[in-house]
Amino acid sequence: MHLGQVIGTVVAERKYPGLEGIKLLLVQPLDHQRKPTGEAIVAADTVRAGPNDLVYLTGSREAAQALDNDFVPVDAAIIGIVDLVGVER
Amino acid sequence: MHLGQVIGTVVAERKYPGLEGIKLLLVQPLDHQRKPTGEAIVAADTVRAGPNDLVYLTGSREAAQALDNDFVPVDAAIIGIVDLVGVER
Amino acid sequence: MHLGQVIGTVVAERKYPGLEGIKLLLVQPLDHQRKPTGEAIVAADTVRAGPNDLVYLTGSREAAQALDNDFVPVDAAIIGIVDLVGVER
Amino acid sequence: MHLGQVIGTVVAERKYPGLEGIKLLLVQPLDHQRKPTGEAIVAADTVRAGPNDLVYLTGSREAAQALDNDFVPVDAAIIGIVDLVGVER
Amino acid sequence: MHLGQVIGTVVAERKYPGLEGIKLLLVQPLDHQRKPTGEAIVAADTVRAGPNDLVYLTGSREAAQALDNDFVPVDAAIIGIVDLVGVER
């Protein structure tokens, strides 16, 4: 899984039928020091994340698992809101 | 999922039998500021996207889920046409 | 899916039992302007592609779907021979 | 699979229901000479790895296989603690 | 699939239970001109490859397919020993 920060939302009226009711957020991937890394992605939200929340995401086939209907064609999902990242020194 | 823009079409007469009737579009991946990022890919269309449309795509196993017959060997699909990308400030 | 050009073949006598009879081709990935991009990969052929053919490939789980026996451990397959790539201007 | 070193932990109260009781560790990917390569990832632990342990990880669909309930939406898991990496000379 | 060369072995006593008896080799990915490309990975061996053998690998879900028990959490497997790579000129 990867860390990320919610930076926006994506609105799409015309879409694949199975996607109704799934909230899509724009997420900036972060490294473990919370620095941006790579391009923002569009992820389905399963934990009611809000703007600027630090979250972790799952990808690939696992993203659809996180939704009630795992037949949806979703390849990225927010599955937790991070309280603390503890790093060894 | 990733944002992208439809930049063309791919025509192929000789192909895997399960692919008849599936429209293949050429899509340029974009970042959330709509700047091109990485190489254009070939994606199956599920929402009747047209030239220059801003879309979002799903990849891997999820792409086949978006088609009526999920046994097709497709690894990228357009699943929505984007109306609005709202970015936090 | 990605565009590519057939640049060679791979011969392997000793292999996983399920792979007998599957032809393996060496394919150079191309961008939509047909410029090489990234390293050549080894792909299973499902459309009897020949040397220098412009093809499109599918990856991951979908590649095995394109073969008669989808239990083969194959992660890249040629699924069409491209006649035309039309790019918007 | 990839080599990595445990560098921290991730704590998240609010998360996808299936993730309760799964320990999430922060892992720095390493090359075979044990030099860091790429960004740290968040991985589920299946072998009770501790701080600074040298481990190997599996990704994608296989990560969920390594947990008792393979319906969890997890895309990276620690599946072994490395005793020795022997390199040919 | 990708080409690679066996450059070592990985020994791990403490591991996910389903992994007993699976030999893990360290493999350096190669391009089609047999030049190293990217980081070495840890792959399960299905063809009894030896040190310095030129092999090809499969990844993702397909790697587990190549093992007798496809419920193992393995994401890279050696599935053939290459005799010849023929490149078009």
Coordinates of C-alpha atoms in Angstrom, one line a residue:
Chain A
M1 CA 0.0 0.0 0.0
H2 CA 1.1 3.6 -0.4
L3 CA 0.7 6.8 1.5
G4 CA -1.1 9.7 0.0
Q5 CA -3.0 13.0 0.7
V6 CA -6.4 13.9 -0.6
I7 CA -6.1 16.9 -2.8
G8 CA -9.4 17.0 -4.6
T9 CA -12.4 15.3 -6.2
V10 CA -13.4 14.1 -9.6
V11 CA -16.9 14.5 -10.9
A12 CA -18.1 12.4 -13.8
E13 CA -21.7 12.2 -15.0
R14 CA -21.3 9.8 -17.8
K15 CA -19.6 6.6 -16.5
Y16 CA -19.6 2.9 -16.4
P17 CA -23.0 1.8 -14.8
G18 CA -21.4 0.0 -11.8
L19 CA -19.7 3.2 -10.6
E20 CA -22.8 5.1 -9.4
G21 CA -22.5 6.1 -5.8
I22 CA -18.8 5.6 -5.6
K23 CA -17.0 8.7 -4.5
L24 CA -13.8 9.4 -6.5
L25 CA -11.0 11.5 -4.8
L26 CA -7.8 12.9 -6.3
V27 CA -4.9 11.7 -4.2
Q28 CA -1.3 12.8 -4.3
P29 CA 1.1 9.9 -3.4
L30 CA 3.6 10.7 -0.6
D31 CA 6.8 9.1 0.5
H32 CA 7.2 8.1 4.2
Q33 CA 8.5 11.6 4.9
R34 CA 5.2 13.0 3.5
K35 CA 6.9 14.4 0.4
P36 CA 4.9 14.2 -2.9
T37 CA 6.1 11.4 -5.2
G38 CA 4.8 10.7 -8.7
E39 CA 1.5 11.9 -10.2
A40 CA -1.8 12.3 -8.5
I41 CA -4.2 9.4 -9.0
V42 CA -8.0 9.0 -8.9
A43 CA -9.1 6.6 -6.1
A44 CA -12.4 5.3 -4.8
D45 CA -13.1 6.3 -1.2
T46 CA -14.1 3.6 1.3
V47 CA -13.5 5.4 4.6
R48 CA -15.1 8.8 4.0
A49 CA -11.8 10.6 3.8
G50 CA -11.8 14.4 3.6
P51 CA -9.7 17.2 2.1
N52 CA -6.0 17.0 3.1
D53 CA -6.4 13.8 5.0
L54 CA -3.3 11.5 5.1
V55 CA -4.5 8.1 3.8
Y56 CA -3.2 4.8 2.6
L57 CA -4.3 3.3 -0.7
T58 CA -4.4 -0.1 -2.2
G59 CA -4.2 -0.8 -5.9
S60 CA -4.8 -3.4 -8.6
R61 CA -7.4 -6.1 -8.0
E62 CA -7.4 -5.3 -4.3
A63 CA -9.0 -2.0 -4.7
A64 CA -12.3 -3.5 -6.0
Q65 CA -12.2 -5.9 -3.0
A66 CA -12.6 -2.8 -0.7
L67 CA -15.9 -1.9 -2.2
D68 CA -19.2 -3.5 -1.4
N69 CA -19.6 -4.8 -5.0
D70 CA -16.2 -6.2 -6.0
F71 CA -17.2 -6.4 -9.7
V72 CA -16.7 -2.7 -10.1
P73 CA -13.8 -1.8 -12.5
V74 CA -11.8 0.2 -9.9
D75 CA -8.0 -0.1 -9.6
A76 CA -7.2 2.2 -6.7
A77 CA -9.0 2.7 -3.3
I78 CA -8.4 4.6 -0.1
I79 CA -8.7 2.0 2.7
G80 CA -7.5 3.9 5.8
I81 CA -6.9 7.3 7.4
V82 CA -3.4 7.4 8.9
D83 CA -3.0 8.6 12.5
L84 CA 0.7 8.0 12.9
V85 CA 3.7 6.9 10.8
G86 CA 6.4 5.8 13.2
V87 CA 9.9 5.6 11.7
E88 CA 12.9 3.7 13.2
R89 CA 15.9 5.7 13.9
Chain B
M1 CA -7.5 5.2 -11.9
H2 CA -5.8 7.8 -14.1
L3 CA -6.9 10.8 -16.0
G4 CA -6.3 10.9 -19.8
Q5 CA -7.4 12.5 -23.0
V6 CA -8.6 10.7 -26.1
I7 CA -6.1 11.4 -28.9
G8 CA -6.9 8.8 -31.6
T9 CA -8.1 5.4 -32.5
V10 CA -6.5 2.0 -33.3
V11 CA -7.8 -0.2 -36.1
A12 CA -6.9 -3.8 -36.2
E13 CA -8.5 -6.4 -38.5
R14 CA -6.6 -9.4 -37.3
K15 CA -7.1 -9.9 -33.6
Y16 CA -7.9 -12.2 -30.8
P17 CA -11.5 -13.5 -31.4
G18 CA -13.0 -12.1 -28.2
L19 CA -12.1 -8.6 -29.2
E20 CA -14.7 -8.1 -32.1
G21 CA -16.9 -5.1 -31.5
I22 CA -14.7 -3.5 -28.8
K23 CA -13.6 0.0 -29.8
L24 CA -10.0 0.8 -29.1
L25 CA -9.0 4.4 -28.4
L26 CA -5.5 5.9 -28.1
V27 CA -5.4 7.8 -24.8
Q28 CA -2.7 10.2 -23.5
P29 CA -2.4 10.0 -19.7
L30 CA -2.6 13.4 -18.0
D31 CA -1.7 14.6 -14.5
H32 CA -4.3 16.4 -12.4
Q33 CA -3.2 19.7 -14.0
R34 CA -4.0 18.1 -17.4
K35 CA -0.4 18.0 -18.5
P36 CA 0.7 14.9 -20.5
T37 CA 2.6 12.3 -18.5
G38 CA 4.1 9.1 -19.9
E39 CA 3.3 7.3 -23.1
A40 CA -0.1 7.1 -24.8
I41 CA -1.9 3.7 -24.3
V42 CA -4.5 1.7 -26.1
A43 CA -7.7 1.4 -24.1
A44 CA -11.1 -0.2 -24.6
D45 CA -14.0 2.3 -24.6
T46 CA -17.1 1.6 -22.4
V47 CA -18.6 5.1 -22.3
R48 CA -18.6 6.2 -26.0
A49 CA -15.9 8.7 -25.5
G50 CA -15.0 11.0 -28.4
P51 CA -12.0 12.8 -29.7
N52 CA -10.3 15.1 -27.1
D53 CA -12.6 14.0 -24.3
L54 CA -11.1 14.1 -20.8
V55 CA -11.7 10.6 -19.3
Y56 CA -10.5 8.4 -16.5
L57 CA -9.2 4.9 -17.1
T58 CA -8.9 1.7 -15.1
G59 CA -6.1 -0.8 -15.6
S60 CA -5.1 -4.4 -15.0
R61 CA -7.8 -7.0 -14.3
E62 CA -10.4 -4.3 -13.6
A63 CA -10.4 -3.2 -17.2
A64 CA -12.0 -6.5 -18.4
Q65 CA -14.6 -6.1 -15.6
A66 CA -15.8 -3.0 -17.4
L67 CA -16.8 -4.9 -20.5
D68 CA -19.8 -7.0 -21.0
N69 CA -17.7 -10.1 -21.4
D70 CA -15.1 -10.1 -18.7
F71 CA -13.1 -12.9 -20.3
V72 CA -11.7 -10.5 -22.9
P73 CA -7.9 -10.0 -22.6
V74 CA -8.1 -6.3 -22.1
D75 CA -5.8 -4.4 -19.6
A76 CA -7.0 -0.8 -19.9
A77 CA -10.5 0.7 -20.2
I78 CA -12.1 4.1 -20.3
I79 CA -14.8 4.0 -17.6
G80 CA -15.9 7.7 -17.2
I81 CA -15.9 11.1 -18.9
V82 CA -14.7 13.7 -16.5
D83 CA -16.9 16.8 -16.0
L84 CA -14.8 18.5 -13.3
V85 CA -11.6 18.0 -11.4
G86 CA -11.7 20.0 -8.1
V87 CA -8.4 20.6 -6.5
E88 CA -7.9 21.7 -2.8
R89 CA -6.0 24.9 -2.3
Chain C
M1 CA -2.8 -2.2 -24.0
H2 CA 0.4 -1.1 -25.6
L3 CA 1.8 -0.9 -29.1
G4 CA 4.9 -2.8 -30.1
Q5 CA 6.9 -4.3 -32.9
V6 CA 8.0 -7.9 -33.3
I7 CA 11.8 -7.9 -33.3
G8 CA 12.7 -11.6 -32.7
T9 CA 11.9 -14.9 -31.1
V10 CA 12.8 -16.8 -27.9
V11 CA 13.6 -20.5 -28.0
A12 CA 13.5 -22.4 -24.7
E13 CA 13.6 -26.2 -24.5
R14 CA 13.4 -26.5 -20.7
K15 CA 10.2 -24.8 -19.5
Y16 CA 7.1 -25.0 -17.4
P17 CA 5.0 -27.9 -18.7
G18 CA 1.9 -25.8 -19.6
L19 CA 4.0 -23.7 -22.0
E20 CA 4.5 -26.3 -24.8
G21 CA 3.2 -25.1 -28.1
I22 CA 3.1 -21.5 -27.1
K23 CA 5.2 -19.3 -29.5
L24 CA 7.2 -16.6 -27.7
L25 CA 8.1 -13.5 -29.5
L26 CA 10.5 -10.6 -28.6
V27 CA 8.5 -7.4 -28.8
Q28 CA 9.9 -3.8 -28.7
P29 CA 7.3 -1.5 -27.0
L30 CA 6.5 1.6 -29.1
D31 CA 4.8 4.9 -28.4
H32 CA 2.0 6.2 -30.6
Q33 CA 4.5 7.8 -32.9
R34 CA 6.1 4.3 -33.3
K35 CA 9.3 5.3 -31.4
P36 CA 10.8 2.6 -29.2
T37 CA 10.1 3.1 -25.5
G38 CA 11.4 0.9 -22.7
E39 CA 12.9 -2.6 -22.9
A40 CA 11.9 -5.4 -25.2
I41 CA 9.6 -8.0 -23.6
V42 CA 8.8 -11.7 -24.2
A43 CA 5.2 -12.1 -25.2
A44 CA 3.0 -15.1 -26.2
D45 CA 1.6 -14.8 -29.7
T46 CA -2.2 -15.4 -30.3
V47 CA -2.5 -13.9 -33.8
R48 CA 0.4 -15.5 -35.7
A49 CA 2.3 -12.2 -35.8
G50 CA 5.5 -12.1 -38.0
P51 CA 8.8 -10.3 -38.0
N52 CA 8.4 -6.5 -37.9
D53 CA 4.6 -6.6 -37.5
L54 CA 3.1 -3.6 -35.6
V55 CA 1.0 -5.3 -32.8
Y56 CA -0.7 -4.4 -29.6
L57 CA -0.2 -6.3 -26.4
T58 CA -2.0 -7.0 -23.2
G59 CA -0.4 -7.7 -19.9
S60 CA -0.9 -9.1 -16.4
R61 CA -3.7 -11.6 -15.8
E62 CA -5.3 -10.7 -19.2
A63 CA -2.5 -12.2 -21.2
A64 CA -3.3 -15.7 -20.0
Q65 CA -7.0 -15.0 -20.9
A66 CA -5.9 -14.7 -24.5
L67 CA -4.6 -18.3 -24.7
D68 CA -6.7 -21.4 -25.0
N69 CA -5.7 -22.6 -21.6
D70 CA -5.9 -19.7 -19.2
F71 CA -4.0 -21.5 -16.5
V72 CA -0.7 -20.9 -18.3
P73 CA 1.7 -18.6 -16.3
V74 CA 2.0 -16.0 -19.1
D75 CA 2.0 -12.2 -18.3
A76 CA 2.2 -10.7 -21.8
A77 CA 0.4 -11.6 -25.1
I78 CA 0.1 -10.2 -28.6
I79 CA -3.7 -9.9 -29.2
G80 CA -3.9 -7.9 -32.5
I81 CA -2.0 -6.8 -35.5
V82 CA -2.5 -3.0 -36.0
D83 CA -3.6 -1.8 -39.5
L84 CA -3.9 1.9 -38.6
V85 CA -3.2 4.3 -35.7
G86 CA -5.3 7.5 -36.2
V87 CA -4.2 10.5 -34.2
E88 CA -6.3 13.6 -33.6
R89 CA -4.7 16.9 -34.7
Chain D
M1 CA 9.4 -10.7 -4.8
H2 CA 11.5 -7.9 -3.5
L3 CA 13.9 -7.4 -0.7
G4 CA 13.3 -4.7 1.9
Q5 CA 14.0 -3.5 5.4
V6 CA 11.4 -2.7 8.1
I7 CA 11.8 1.0 8.9
G8 CA 8.6 1.8 10.8
T9 CA 4.9 1.2 11.5
V10 CA 1.7 2.8 10.3
V11 CA -1.2 3.3 12.8
A12 CA -4.7 3.9 11.4
E13 CA -7.8 3.9 13.5
R14 CA -10.3 4.5 10.8
K15 CA -10.0 1.9 8.1
Y16 CA -11.7 -0.6 5.8
P17 CA -13.5 -3.1 8.2
G18 CA -11.6 -6.2 6.9
L19 CA -8.3 -4.7 8.0
E20 CA -8.7 -5.0 11.8
G21 CA -5.9 -7.0 13.4
I22 CA -3.6 -6.7 10.4
K23 CA -0.2 -5.1 11.3
L24 CA 1.0 -2.6 8.8
L25 CA 4.8 -2.0 8.6
L26 CA 6.7 0.6 6.7
V27 CA 9.3 -1.1 4.5
Q28 CA 12.2 0.4 2.5
P29 CA 12.8 -1.6 -0.7
L30 CA 16.4 -2.7 -1.1
D31 CA 18.5 -4.0 -4.0
H32 CA 20.5 -7.2 -3.7
Q33 CA 23.4 -5.3 -2.3
R34 CA 21.0 -4.0 0.4
K35 CA 21.0 -0.4 -0.9
P36 CA 17.7 1.5 -0.7
T37 CA 15.8 1.7 -4.0
G38 CA 12.6 3.6 -4.6
E39 CA 10.1 4.8 -2.0
A40 CA 9.1 3.1 1.2
I41 CA 5.8 1.1 1.0
V42 CA 3.2 0.1 3.6
A43 CA 3.0 -3.8 3.8
A44 CA 0.9 -6.2 5.8
D45 CA 3.1 -8.4 8.1
T46 CA 2.6 -12.2 8.0
V47 CA 5.8 -13.3 9.8
R48 CA 6.0 -11.1 12.8
A49 CA 8.9 -9.1 11.4
G50 CA 10.5 -6.5 13.7
P51 CA 12.4 -3.2 13.3
N52 CA 15.3 -3.4 10.9
D53 CA 14.6 -7.0 9.8
L54 CA 15.7 -7.8 6.3
V55 CA 12.6 -9.3 4.7
Y56 CA 11.1 -10.2 1.3
L57 CA 7.8 -8.9 0.1
T58 CA 5.1 -10.0 -2.4
G59 CA 2.8 -7.7 -4.2
S60 CA -0.4 -7.4 -6.1
R61 CA -3.0 -10.1 -5.7
E62 CA -0.5 -12.4 -4.0
A63 CA -0.3 -10.2 -1.0
A64 CA -3.8 -10.9 0.0
Q65 CA -3.2 -14.7 -0.4
A66 CA -0.6 -14.5 2.4
L67 CA -3.3 -13.4 4.9
D68 CA -5.8 -15.7 6.6
N69 CA -8.7 -13.9 4.9
D70 CA -7.8 -13.4 1.2
F71 CA -10.6 -11.0 0.7
V72 CA -8.8 -8.2 2.4
P73 CA -7.8 -5.3 0.1
V74 CA -4.1 -5.6 0.7
D75 CA -1.5 -5.2 -2.1
A76 CA 1.8 -5.8 -0.3
A77 CA 2.8 -8.3 2.3
I78 CA 6.0 -9.4 4.1
I79 CA 6.2 -13.2 3.6
G80 CA 9.7 -14.1 4.9
I81 CA 12.6 -12.9 7.0
V82 CA 15.9 -13.3 5.1
D83 CA 18.8 -15.1 6.7
L84 CA 21.2 -15.0 3.8
V85 CA 21.4 -13.6 0.3
G86 CA 24.0 -15.6 -1.7
V87 CA 25.3 -13.9 -4.8
E88 CA 27.3 -15.6 -7.6
R89 CA 30.7 -14.2 -8.4
Chain E
M1 CA 7.7 -12.1 -19.6
H2 CA 11.2 -10.8 -19.1
L3 CA 14.6 -12.1 -19.6
G4 CA 17.0 -12.5 -16.7
Q5 CA 20.1 -14.2 -15.3
V6 CA 20.3 -16.2 -12.1
I7 CA 22.8 -14.4 -9.9
G8 CA 22.2 -15.9 -6.4
T9 CA 19.9 -17.5 -3.9
V10 CA 17.8 -16.3 -1.0
V11 CA 17.6 -18.3 2.2
A12 CA 14.8 -17.6 4.7
E13 CA 13.9 -19.9 7.6
R14 CA 11.0 -17.9 9.0
K15 CA 8.4 -17.5 6.2
Y16 CA 4.8 -17.8 5.3
P17 CA 3.8 -21.4 5.8
G18 CA 2.8 -22.1 2.1
L19 CA 6.4 -21.3 1.0
E20 CA 8.1 -24.4 2.3
G21 CA 10.0 -26.3 -0.4
I22 CA 9.9 -23.4 -2.9
K23 CA 13.4 -22.5 -4.0
L24 CA 14.0 -18.7 -4.2
L25 CA 16.6 -17.4 -6.6
L26 CA 18.0 -13.9 -7.1
V27 CA 17.6 -12.9 -10.7
Q28 CA 19.0 -9.9 -12.6
P29 CA 16.6 -8.7 -15.3
L30 CA 18.3 -8.3 -18.7
D31 CA 17.3 -6.5 -21.9
H32 CA 17.2 -8.5 -25.2
Q33 CA 20.9 -7.7 -25.7
R34 CA 21.5 -9.3 -22.3
K35 CA 22.5 -6.1 -20.6
P36 CA 21.3 -5.7 -17.0
T37 CA 18.2 -3.5 -16.6
G38 CA 16.7 -2.5 -13.2
E39 CA 17.1 -4.2 -9.8
A40 CA 17.5 -7.9 -9.1
I41 CA 14.4 -9.6 -7.9
V42 CA 13.6 -12.7 -5.9
A43 CA 11.8 -15.3 -8.0
A44 CA 10.4 -18.8 -7.3
D45 CA 12.1 -21.5 -9.5
T46 CA 10.0 -24.0 -11.5
V47 CA 12.6 -25.3 -13.9
R48 CA 15.5 -26.1 -11.7
A49 CA 17.6 -23.2 -13.0
G50 CA 21.2 -23.0 -11.9
P51 CA 23.8 -20.2 -11.4
N52 CA 24.3 -17.9 -14.4
D53 CA 21.4 -19.5 -16.4
L54 CA 19.6 -17.2 -18.9
V55 CA 16.0 -17.6 -18.0
Y56 CA 12.6 -15.9 -18.6
L57 CA 10.3 -14.9 -15.8
T58 CA 6.6 -14.3 -15.4
G59 CA 5.2 -11.9 -12.8
S60 CA 2.0 -10.9 -10.9
R61 CA -0.8 -13.5 -10.6
E62 CA 0.8 -15.7 -13.2
A63 CA 3.8 -16.5 -11.1
A64 CA 1.7 -18.5 -8.6
Q65 CA 0.1 -20.4 -11.5
A66 CA 3.5 -21.8 -12.3
L67 CA 3.7 -23.5 -8.9
D68 CA 1.9 -26.8 -8.0
N69 CA -0.1 -24.9 -5.4
D70 CA -1.4 -21.7 -6.9
F71 CA -2.5 -20.3 -3.5
V72 CA 1.1 -19.4 -2.6
P73 CA 1.8 -15.7 -2.3
V74 CA 4.5 -15.6 -5.0
D75 CA 4.7 -12.7 -7.5
A76 CA 7.6 -13.7 -9.7
A77 CA 8.6 -17.2 -11.1
I78 CA 11.2 -18.5 -13.5
I79 CA 9.3 -20.5 -16.1
G80 CA 11.9 -21.3 -18.8
I81 CA 15.6 -21.6 -19.5
V82 CA 16.4 -19.7 -22.7
D83 CA 18.4 -21.5 -25.4
L84 CA 18.3 -18.8 -28.0
V85 CA 17.2 -15.3 -28.5
G86 CA 16.8 -14.5 -32.2
V87 CA 16.7 -10.8 -33.1
E88 CA 15.5 -9.5 -36.5
R89 CA 18.0 -7.3 -38.4

